[in-house]
PDB file of C-alpha atoms in Angstrom:
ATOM      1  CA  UNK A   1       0.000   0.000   0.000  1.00 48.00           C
ATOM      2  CA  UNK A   2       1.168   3.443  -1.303  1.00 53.00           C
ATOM      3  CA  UNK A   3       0.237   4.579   2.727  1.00 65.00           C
ATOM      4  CA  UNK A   4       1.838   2.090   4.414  1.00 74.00           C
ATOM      5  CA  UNK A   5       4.998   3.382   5.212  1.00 82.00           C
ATOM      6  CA  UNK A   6       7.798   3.283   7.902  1.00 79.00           C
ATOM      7  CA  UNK A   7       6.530   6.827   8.543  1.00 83.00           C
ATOM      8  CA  UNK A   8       3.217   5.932   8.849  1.00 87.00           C
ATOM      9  CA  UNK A   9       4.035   2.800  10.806  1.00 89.00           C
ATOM     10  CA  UNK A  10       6.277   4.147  13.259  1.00 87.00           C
ATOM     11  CA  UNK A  11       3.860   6.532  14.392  1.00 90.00           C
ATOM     12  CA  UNK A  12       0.934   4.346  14.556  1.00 91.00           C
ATOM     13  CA  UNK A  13       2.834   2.384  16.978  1.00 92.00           C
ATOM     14  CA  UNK A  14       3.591   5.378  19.107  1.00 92.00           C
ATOM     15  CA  UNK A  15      -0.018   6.758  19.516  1.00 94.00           C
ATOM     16  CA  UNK A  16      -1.175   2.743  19.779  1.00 95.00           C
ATOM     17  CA  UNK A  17       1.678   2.575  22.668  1.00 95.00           C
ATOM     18  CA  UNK A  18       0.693   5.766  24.404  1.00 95.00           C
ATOM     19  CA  UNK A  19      -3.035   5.148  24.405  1.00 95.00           C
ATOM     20  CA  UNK A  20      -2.285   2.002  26.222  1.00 95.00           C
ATOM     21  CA  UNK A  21      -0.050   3.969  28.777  1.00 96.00           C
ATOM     22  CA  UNK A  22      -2.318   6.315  29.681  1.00 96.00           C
ATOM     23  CA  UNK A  23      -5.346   3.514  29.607  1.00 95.00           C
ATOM     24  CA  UNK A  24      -3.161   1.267  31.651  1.00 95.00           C
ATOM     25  CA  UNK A  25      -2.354   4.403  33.863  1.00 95.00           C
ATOM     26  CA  UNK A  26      -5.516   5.414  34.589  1.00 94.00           C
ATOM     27  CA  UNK A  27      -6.685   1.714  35.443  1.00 94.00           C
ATOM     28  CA  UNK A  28      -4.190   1.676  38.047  1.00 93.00           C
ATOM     29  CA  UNK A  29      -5.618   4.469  40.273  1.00 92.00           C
ATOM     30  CA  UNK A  30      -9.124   3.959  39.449  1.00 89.00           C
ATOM     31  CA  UNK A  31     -11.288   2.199  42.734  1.00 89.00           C
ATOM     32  CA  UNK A  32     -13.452   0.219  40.240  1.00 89.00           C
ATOM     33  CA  UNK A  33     -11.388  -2.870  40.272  1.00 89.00           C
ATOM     34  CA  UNK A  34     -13.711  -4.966  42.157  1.00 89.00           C
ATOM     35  CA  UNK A  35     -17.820  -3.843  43.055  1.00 88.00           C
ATOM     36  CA  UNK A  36     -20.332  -5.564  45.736  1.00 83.00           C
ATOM     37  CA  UNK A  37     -23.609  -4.870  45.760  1.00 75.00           C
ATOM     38  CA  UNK A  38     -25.647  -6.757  48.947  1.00 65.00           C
ATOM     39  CA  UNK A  39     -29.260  -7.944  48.225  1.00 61.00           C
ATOM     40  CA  UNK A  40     -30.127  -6.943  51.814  1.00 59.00           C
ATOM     41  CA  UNK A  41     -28.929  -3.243  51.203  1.00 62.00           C
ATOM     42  CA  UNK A  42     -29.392  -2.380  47.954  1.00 66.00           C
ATOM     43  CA  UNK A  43     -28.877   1.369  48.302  1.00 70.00           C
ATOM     44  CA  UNK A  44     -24.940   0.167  49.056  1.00 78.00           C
ATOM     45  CA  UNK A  45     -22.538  -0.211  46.578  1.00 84.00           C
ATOM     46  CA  UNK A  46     -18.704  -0.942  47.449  1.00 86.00           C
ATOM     47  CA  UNK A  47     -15.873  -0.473  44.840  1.00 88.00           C
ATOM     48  CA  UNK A  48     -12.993  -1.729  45.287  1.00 88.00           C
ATOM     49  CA  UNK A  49      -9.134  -1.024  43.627  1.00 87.00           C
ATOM     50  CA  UNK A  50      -5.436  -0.602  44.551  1.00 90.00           C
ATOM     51  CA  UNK A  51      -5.168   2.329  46.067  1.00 90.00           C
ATOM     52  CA  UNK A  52      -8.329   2.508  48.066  1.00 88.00           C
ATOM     53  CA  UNK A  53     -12.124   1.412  48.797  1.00 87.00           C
ATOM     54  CA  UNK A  54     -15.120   3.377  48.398  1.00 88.00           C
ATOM     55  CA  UNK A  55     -18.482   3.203  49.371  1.00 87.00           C
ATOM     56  CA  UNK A  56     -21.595   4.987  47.155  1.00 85.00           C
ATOM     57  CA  UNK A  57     -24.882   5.342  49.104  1.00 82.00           C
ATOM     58  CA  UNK A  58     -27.878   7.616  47.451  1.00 77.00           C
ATOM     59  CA  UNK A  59     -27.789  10.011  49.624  1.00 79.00           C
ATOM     60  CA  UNK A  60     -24.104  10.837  50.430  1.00 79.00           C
ATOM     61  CA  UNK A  61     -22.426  10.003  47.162  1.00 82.00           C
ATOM     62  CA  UNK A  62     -19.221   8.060  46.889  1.00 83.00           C
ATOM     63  CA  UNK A  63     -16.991   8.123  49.799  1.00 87.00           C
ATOM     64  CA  UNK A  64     -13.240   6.680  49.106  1.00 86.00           C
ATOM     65  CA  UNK A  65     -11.139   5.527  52.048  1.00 87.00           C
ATOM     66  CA  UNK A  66      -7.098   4.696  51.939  1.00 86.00           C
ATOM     67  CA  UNK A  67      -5.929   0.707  52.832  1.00 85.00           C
ATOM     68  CA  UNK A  68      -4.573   1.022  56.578  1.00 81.00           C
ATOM     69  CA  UNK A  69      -1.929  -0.893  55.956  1.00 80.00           C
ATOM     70  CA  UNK A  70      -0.169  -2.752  53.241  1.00 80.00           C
ATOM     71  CA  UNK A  71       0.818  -5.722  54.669  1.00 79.00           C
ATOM     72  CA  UNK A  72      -3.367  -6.214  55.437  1.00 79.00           C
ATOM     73  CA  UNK A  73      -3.721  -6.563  51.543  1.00 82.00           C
ATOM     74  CA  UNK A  74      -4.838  -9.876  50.112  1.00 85.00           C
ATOM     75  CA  UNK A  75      -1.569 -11.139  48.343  1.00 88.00           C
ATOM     76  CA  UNK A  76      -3.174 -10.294  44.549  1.00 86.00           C
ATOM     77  CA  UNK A  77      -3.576  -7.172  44.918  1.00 88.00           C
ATOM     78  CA  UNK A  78       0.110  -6.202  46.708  1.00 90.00           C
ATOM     79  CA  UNK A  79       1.400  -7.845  43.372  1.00 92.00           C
ATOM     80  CA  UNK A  80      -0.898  -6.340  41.463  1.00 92.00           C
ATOM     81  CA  UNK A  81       0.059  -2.447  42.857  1.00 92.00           C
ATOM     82  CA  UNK A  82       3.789  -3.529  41.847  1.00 93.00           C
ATOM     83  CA  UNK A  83       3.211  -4.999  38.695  1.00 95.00           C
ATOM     84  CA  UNK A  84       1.183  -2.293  37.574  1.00 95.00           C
ATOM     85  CA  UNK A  85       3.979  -0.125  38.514  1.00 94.00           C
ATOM     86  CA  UNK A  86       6.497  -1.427  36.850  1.00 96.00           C
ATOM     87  CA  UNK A  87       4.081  -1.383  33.702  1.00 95.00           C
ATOM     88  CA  UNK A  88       3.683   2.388  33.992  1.00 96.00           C
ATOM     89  CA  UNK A  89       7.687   2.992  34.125  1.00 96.00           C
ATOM     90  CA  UNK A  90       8.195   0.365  31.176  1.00 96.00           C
ATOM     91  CA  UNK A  91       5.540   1.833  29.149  1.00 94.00           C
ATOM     92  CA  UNK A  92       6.971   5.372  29.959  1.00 95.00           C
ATOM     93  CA  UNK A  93      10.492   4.461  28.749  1.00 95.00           C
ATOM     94  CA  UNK A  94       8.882   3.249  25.949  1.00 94.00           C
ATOM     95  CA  UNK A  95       7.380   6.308  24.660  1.00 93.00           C
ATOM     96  CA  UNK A  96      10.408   8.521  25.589  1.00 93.00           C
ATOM     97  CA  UNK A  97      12.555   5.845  23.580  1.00 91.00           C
ATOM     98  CA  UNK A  98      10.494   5.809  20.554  1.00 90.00           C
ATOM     99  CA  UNK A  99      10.544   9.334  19.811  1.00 87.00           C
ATOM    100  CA  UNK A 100      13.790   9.993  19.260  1.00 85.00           C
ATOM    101  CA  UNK A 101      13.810   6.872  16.956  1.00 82.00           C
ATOM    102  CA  UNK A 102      11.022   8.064  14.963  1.00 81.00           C
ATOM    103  CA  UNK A 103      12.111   9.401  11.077  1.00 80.00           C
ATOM    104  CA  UNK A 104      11.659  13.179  10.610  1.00 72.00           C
ATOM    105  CA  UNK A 105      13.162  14.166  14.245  1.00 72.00           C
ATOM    106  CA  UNK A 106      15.639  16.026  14.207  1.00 67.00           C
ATOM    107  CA  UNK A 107      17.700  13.408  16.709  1.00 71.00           C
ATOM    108  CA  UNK A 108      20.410  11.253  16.214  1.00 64.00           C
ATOM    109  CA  UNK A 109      20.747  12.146  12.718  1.00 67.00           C
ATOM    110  CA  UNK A 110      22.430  10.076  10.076  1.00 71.00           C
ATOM    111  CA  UNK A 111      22.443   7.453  12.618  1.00 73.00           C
ATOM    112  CA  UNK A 112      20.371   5.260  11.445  1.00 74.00           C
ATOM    113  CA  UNK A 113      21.584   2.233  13.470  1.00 81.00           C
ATOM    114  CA  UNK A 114      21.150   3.866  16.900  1.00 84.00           C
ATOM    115  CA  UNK A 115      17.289   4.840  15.541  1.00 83.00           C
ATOM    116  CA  UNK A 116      16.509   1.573  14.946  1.00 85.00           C
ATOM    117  CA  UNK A 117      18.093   0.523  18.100  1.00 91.00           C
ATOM    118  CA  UNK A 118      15.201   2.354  19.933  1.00 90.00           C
ATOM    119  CA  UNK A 119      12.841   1.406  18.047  1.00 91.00           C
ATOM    120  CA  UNK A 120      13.737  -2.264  19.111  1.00 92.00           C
ATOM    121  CA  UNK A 121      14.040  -1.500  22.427  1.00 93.00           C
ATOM    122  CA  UNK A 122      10.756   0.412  22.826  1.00 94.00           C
ATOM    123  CA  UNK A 123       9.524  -2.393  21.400  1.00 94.00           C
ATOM    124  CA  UNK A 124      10.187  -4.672  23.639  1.00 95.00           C
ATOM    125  CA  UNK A 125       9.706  -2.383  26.334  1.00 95.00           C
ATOM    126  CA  UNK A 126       6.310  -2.087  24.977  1.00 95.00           C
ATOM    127  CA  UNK A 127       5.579  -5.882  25.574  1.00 96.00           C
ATOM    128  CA  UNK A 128       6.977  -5.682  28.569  1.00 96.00           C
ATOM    129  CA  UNK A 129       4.396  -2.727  29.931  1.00 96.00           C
ATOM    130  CA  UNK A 130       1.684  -4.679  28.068  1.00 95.00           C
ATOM    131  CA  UNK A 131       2.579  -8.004  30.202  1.00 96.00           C
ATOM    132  CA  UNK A 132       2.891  -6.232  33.467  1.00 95.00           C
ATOM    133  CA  UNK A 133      -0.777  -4.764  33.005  1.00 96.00           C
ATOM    134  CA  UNK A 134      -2.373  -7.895  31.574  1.00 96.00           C
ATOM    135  CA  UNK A 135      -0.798 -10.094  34.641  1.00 95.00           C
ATOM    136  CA  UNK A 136      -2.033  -8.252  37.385  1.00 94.00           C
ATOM    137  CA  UNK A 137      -5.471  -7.429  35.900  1.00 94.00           C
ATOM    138  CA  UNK A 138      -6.235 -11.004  34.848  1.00 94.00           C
ATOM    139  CA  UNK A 139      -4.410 -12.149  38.752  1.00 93.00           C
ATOM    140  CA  UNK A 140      -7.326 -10.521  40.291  1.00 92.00           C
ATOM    141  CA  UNK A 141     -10.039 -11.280  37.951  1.00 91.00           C
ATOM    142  CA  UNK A 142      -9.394 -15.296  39.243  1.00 92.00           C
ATOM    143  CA  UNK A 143      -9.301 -14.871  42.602  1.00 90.00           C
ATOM    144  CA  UNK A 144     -12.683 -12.799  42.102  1.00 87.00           C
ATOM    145  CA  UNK A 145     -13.965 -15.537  39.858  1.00 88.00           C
ATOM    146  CA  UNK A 146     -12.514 -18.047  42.817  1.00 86.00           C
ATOM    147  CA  UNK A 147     -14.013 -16.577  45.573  1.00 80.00           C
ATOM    148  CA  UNK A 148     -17.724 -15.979  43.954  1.00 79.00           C
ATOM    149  CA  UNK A 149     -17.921 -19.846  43.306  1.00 77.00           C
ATOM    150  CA  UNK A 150     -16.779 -20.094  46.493  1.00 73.00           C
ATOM    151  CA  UNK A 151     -18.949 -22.673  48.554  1.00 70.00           C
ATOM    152  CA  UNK A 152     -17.720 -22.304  51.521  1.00 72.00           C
ATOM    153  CA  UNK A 153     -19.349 -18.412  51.818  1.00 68.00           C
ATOM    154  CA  UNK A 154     -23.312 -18.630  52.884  1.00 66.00           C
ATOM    155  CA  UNK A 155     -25.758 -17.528  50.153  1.00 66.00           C
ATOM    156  CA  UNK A 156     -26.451 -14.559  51.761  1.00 64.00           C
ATOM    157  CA  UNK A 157     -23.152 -12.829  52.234  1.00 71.00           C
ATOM    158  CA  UNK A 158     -22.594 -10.404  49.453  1.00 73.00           C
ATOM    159  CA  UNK A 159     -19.472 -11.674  47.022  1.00 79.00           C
ATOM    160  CA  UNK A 160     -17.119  -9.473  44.984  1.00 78.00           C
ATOM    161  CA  UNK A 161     -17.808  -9.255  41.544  1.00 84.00           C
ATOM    162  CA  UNK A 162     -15.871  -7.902  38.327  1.00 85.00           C
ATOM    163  CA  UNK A 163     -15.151  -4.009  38.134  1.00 86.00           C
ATOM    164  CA  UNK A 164     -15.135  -1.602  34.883  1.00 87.00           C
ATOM    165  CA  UNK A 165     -10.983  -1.090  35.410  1.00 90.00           C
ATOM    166  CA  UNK A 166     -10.651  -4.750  34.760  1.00 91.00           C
ATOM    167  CA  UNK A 167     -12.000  -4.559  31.218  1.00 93.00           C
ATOM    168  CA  UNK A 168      -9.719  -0.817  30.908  1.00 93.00           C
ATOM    169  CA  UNK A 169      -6.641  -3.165  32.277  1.00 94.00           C
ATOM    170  CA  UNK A 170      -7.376  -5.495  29.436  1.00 95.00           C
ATOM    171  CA  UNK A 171      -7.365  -2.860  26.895  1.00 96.00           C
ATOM    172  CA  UNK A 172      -4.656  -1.141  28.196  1.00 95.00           C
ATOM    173  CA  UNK A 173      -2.499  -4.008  28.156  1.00 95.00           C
ATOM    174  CA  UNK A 174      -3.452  -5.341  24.804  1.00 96.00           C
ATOM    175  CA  UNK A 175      -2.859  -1.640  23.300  1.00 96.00           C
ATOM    176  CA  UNK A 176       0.300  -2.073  24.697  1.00 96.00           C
ATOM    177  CA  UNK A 177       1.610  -5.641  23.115  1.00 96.00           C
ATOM    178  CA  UNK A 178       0.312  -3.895  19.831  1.00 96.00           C
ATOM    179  CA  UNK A 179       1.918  -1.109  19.894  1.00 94.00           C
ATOM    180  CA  UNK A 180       5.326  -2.963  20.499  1.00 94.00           C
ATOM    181  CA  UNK A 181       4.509  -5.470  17.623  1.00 94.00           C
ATOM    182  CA  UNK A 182       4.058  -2.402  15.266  1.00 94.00           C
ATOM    183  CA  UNK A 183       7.292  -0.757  16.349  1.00 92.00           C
ATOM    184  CA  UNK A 184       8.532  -4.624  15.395  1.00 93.00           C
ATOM    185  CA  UNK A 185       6.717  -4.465  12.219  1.00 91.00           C
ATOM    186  CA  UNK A 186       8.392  -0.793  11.354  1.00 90.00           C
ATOM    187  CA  UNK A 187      11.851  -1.864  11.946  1.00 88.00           C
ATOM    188  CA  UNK A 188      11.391  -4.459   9.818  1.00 87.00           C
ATOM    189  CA  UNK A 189      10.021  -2.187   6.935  1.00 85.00           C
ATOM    190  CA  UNK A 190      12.956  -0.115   7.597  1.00 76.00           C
ATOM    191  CA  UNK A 191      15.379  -2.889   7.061  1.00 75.00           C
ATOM    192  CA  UNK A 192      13.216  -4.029   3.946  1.00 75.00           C
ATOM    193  CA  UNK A 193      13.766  -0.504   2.234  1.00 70.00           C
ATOM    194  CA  UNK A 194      17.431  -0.223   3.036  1.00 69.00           C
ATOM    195  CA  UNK A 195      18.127  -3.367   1.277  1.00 70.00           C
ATOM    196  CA  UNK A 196      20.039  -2.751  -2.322  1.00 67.00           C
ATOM    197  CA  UNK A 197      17.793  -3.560  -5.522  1.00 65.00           C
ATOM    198  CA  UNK A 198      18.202  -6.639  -6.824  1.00 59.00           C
ATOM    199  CA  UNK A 199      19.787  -5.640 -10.847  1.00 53.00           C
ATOM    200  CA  UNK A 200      17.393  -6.606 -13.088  1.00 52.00           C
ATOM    201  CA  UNK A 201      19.125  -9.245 -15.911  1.00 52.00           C
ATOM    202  CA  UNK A 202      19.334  -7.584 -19.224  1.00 52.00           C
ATOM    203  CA  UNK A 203      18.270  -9.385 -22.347  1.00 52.00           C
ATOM    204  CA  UNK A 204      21.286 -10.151 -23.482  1.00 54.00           C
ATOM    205  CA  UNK A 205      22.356 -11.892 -20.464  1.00 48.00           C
ATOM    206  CA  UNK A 206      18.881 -14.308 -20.673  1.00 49.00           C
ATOM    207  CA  UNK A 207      19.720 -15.061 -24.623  1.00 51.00           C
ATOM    208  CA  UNK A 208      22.972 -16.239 -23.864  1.00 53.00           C
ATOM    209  CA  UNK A 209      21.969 -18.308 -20.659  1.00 49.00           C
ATOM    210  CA  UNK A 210      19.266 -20.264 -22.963  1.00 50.00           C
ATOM    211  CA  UNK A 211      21.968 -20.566 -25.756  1.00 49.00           C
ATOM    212  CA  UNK A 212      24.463 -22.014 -23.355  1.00 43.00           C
ATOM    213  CA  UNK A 213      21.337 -24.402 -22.026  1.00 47.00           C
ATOM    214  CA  UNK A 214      20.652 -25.610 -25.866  1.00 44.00           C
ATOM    215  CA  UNK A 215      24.353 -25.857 -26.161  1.00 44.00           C
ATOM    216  CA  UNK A 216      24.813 -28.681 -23.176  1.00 44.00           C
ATOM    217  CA  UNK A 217      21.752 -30.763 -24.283  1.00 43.00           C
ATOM    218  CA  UNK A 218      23.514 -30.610 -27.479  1.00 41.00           C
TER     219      UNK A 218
END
């Protein structure tokens, strides 16, 4: 395609990478992780994320409250709060490596090897952002899963159920493995245009290869 170009590419995979940053980014700090909603109470509805738990009643509004203490946290979501964060950084590094890779800034000119170099790297920094939001995300969406099949809870006791940041998460970190495989796919266009044409035979050349072929099955 006449459009299709490194250009082009490179780009895409840049706004593809930072949409999933700031998706992934904002997942992190949003409370909406995990929501309850008790049949007995039904005026009551508890969010729960990271950072904090809230509480939204019809008559107050939403009411957020800090974790006391770390240490209190179920074990998926401590790992989730450093996974995430290590997905943010990754993803950041990312973006700040790509641009200085990209063709038509004016950095690290007529060094081609070092811009491709970043482009690789971001790349794989990309996955790496996209893995560290998808594990964490999907980590807690089994042990909700686990715990709501849960028999050992009575049928009455209100059970944590899937949140809207989950399905963000998900996004986020898909946005992010695609935006790494397109700053793969761009340094591999790049490499594909700075090969040397292949020199076209000449006529002459072809007449005297099939005179040489009549010649041996003579």
């Amino acid at each position: 395609m006449v459009f299709l170009t490194t250009k082009v590419m490179q780009r895409t995979a840049l706004f593809v990478t930072f949409g999933g940053l700031v998706t992934s980014l904002i997942t992190t700090f949003l409370p909406f992780w995990k929501t309850m909603n008790s049949d007995l109470n039904e005026v009551e509805n508890w969010f729960s994320g990271l950072w904090h738990t809230c509480l939204y009643t019809e008559e107050v509004g939403i009411q957020c409250k800090a974790y006391d203490s770390i240490m209190l946290l179920p074990m998926d979501l401590q790992v989730s709060r450093v996974l995430m964060s290590v997905s943010i950084v990754t993803g950041g590094l990312s973006v700040l490596a790509a641009f200085p890779g990209l063709e038509g800034v004016d950095m690290c000119v007529g060094q081609p090897s070092v811009k491709r170099l970043l482009l690789v790297f971001s790349g794989v920094l990309s996955w790496v952002s996209g893995l560290t939001t998808l594990a964490p995300v999907s980590l807690v969406a089994y042990t909700t899963v686990v715990e709501f099949w849960d028999e050992g809870f009575p049928d009455v006791m209100p059970r944590w159920e899937y949140g809207e940041a989950m399905f963000s998460g998900w996004f986020g970190g898909l946005a992010l493995i695609i935006g790494g495989t397109l700053f793969f796919v761009a340094v591999c266009m790049g490499d594909y245009e700075q090969m040397p044409p292949s020199e076209p035979r000449s006529p002459q050349a072809k007449h005297r290869t099939r005179h040489y072929q009549k010649t041996e099955v003579l």
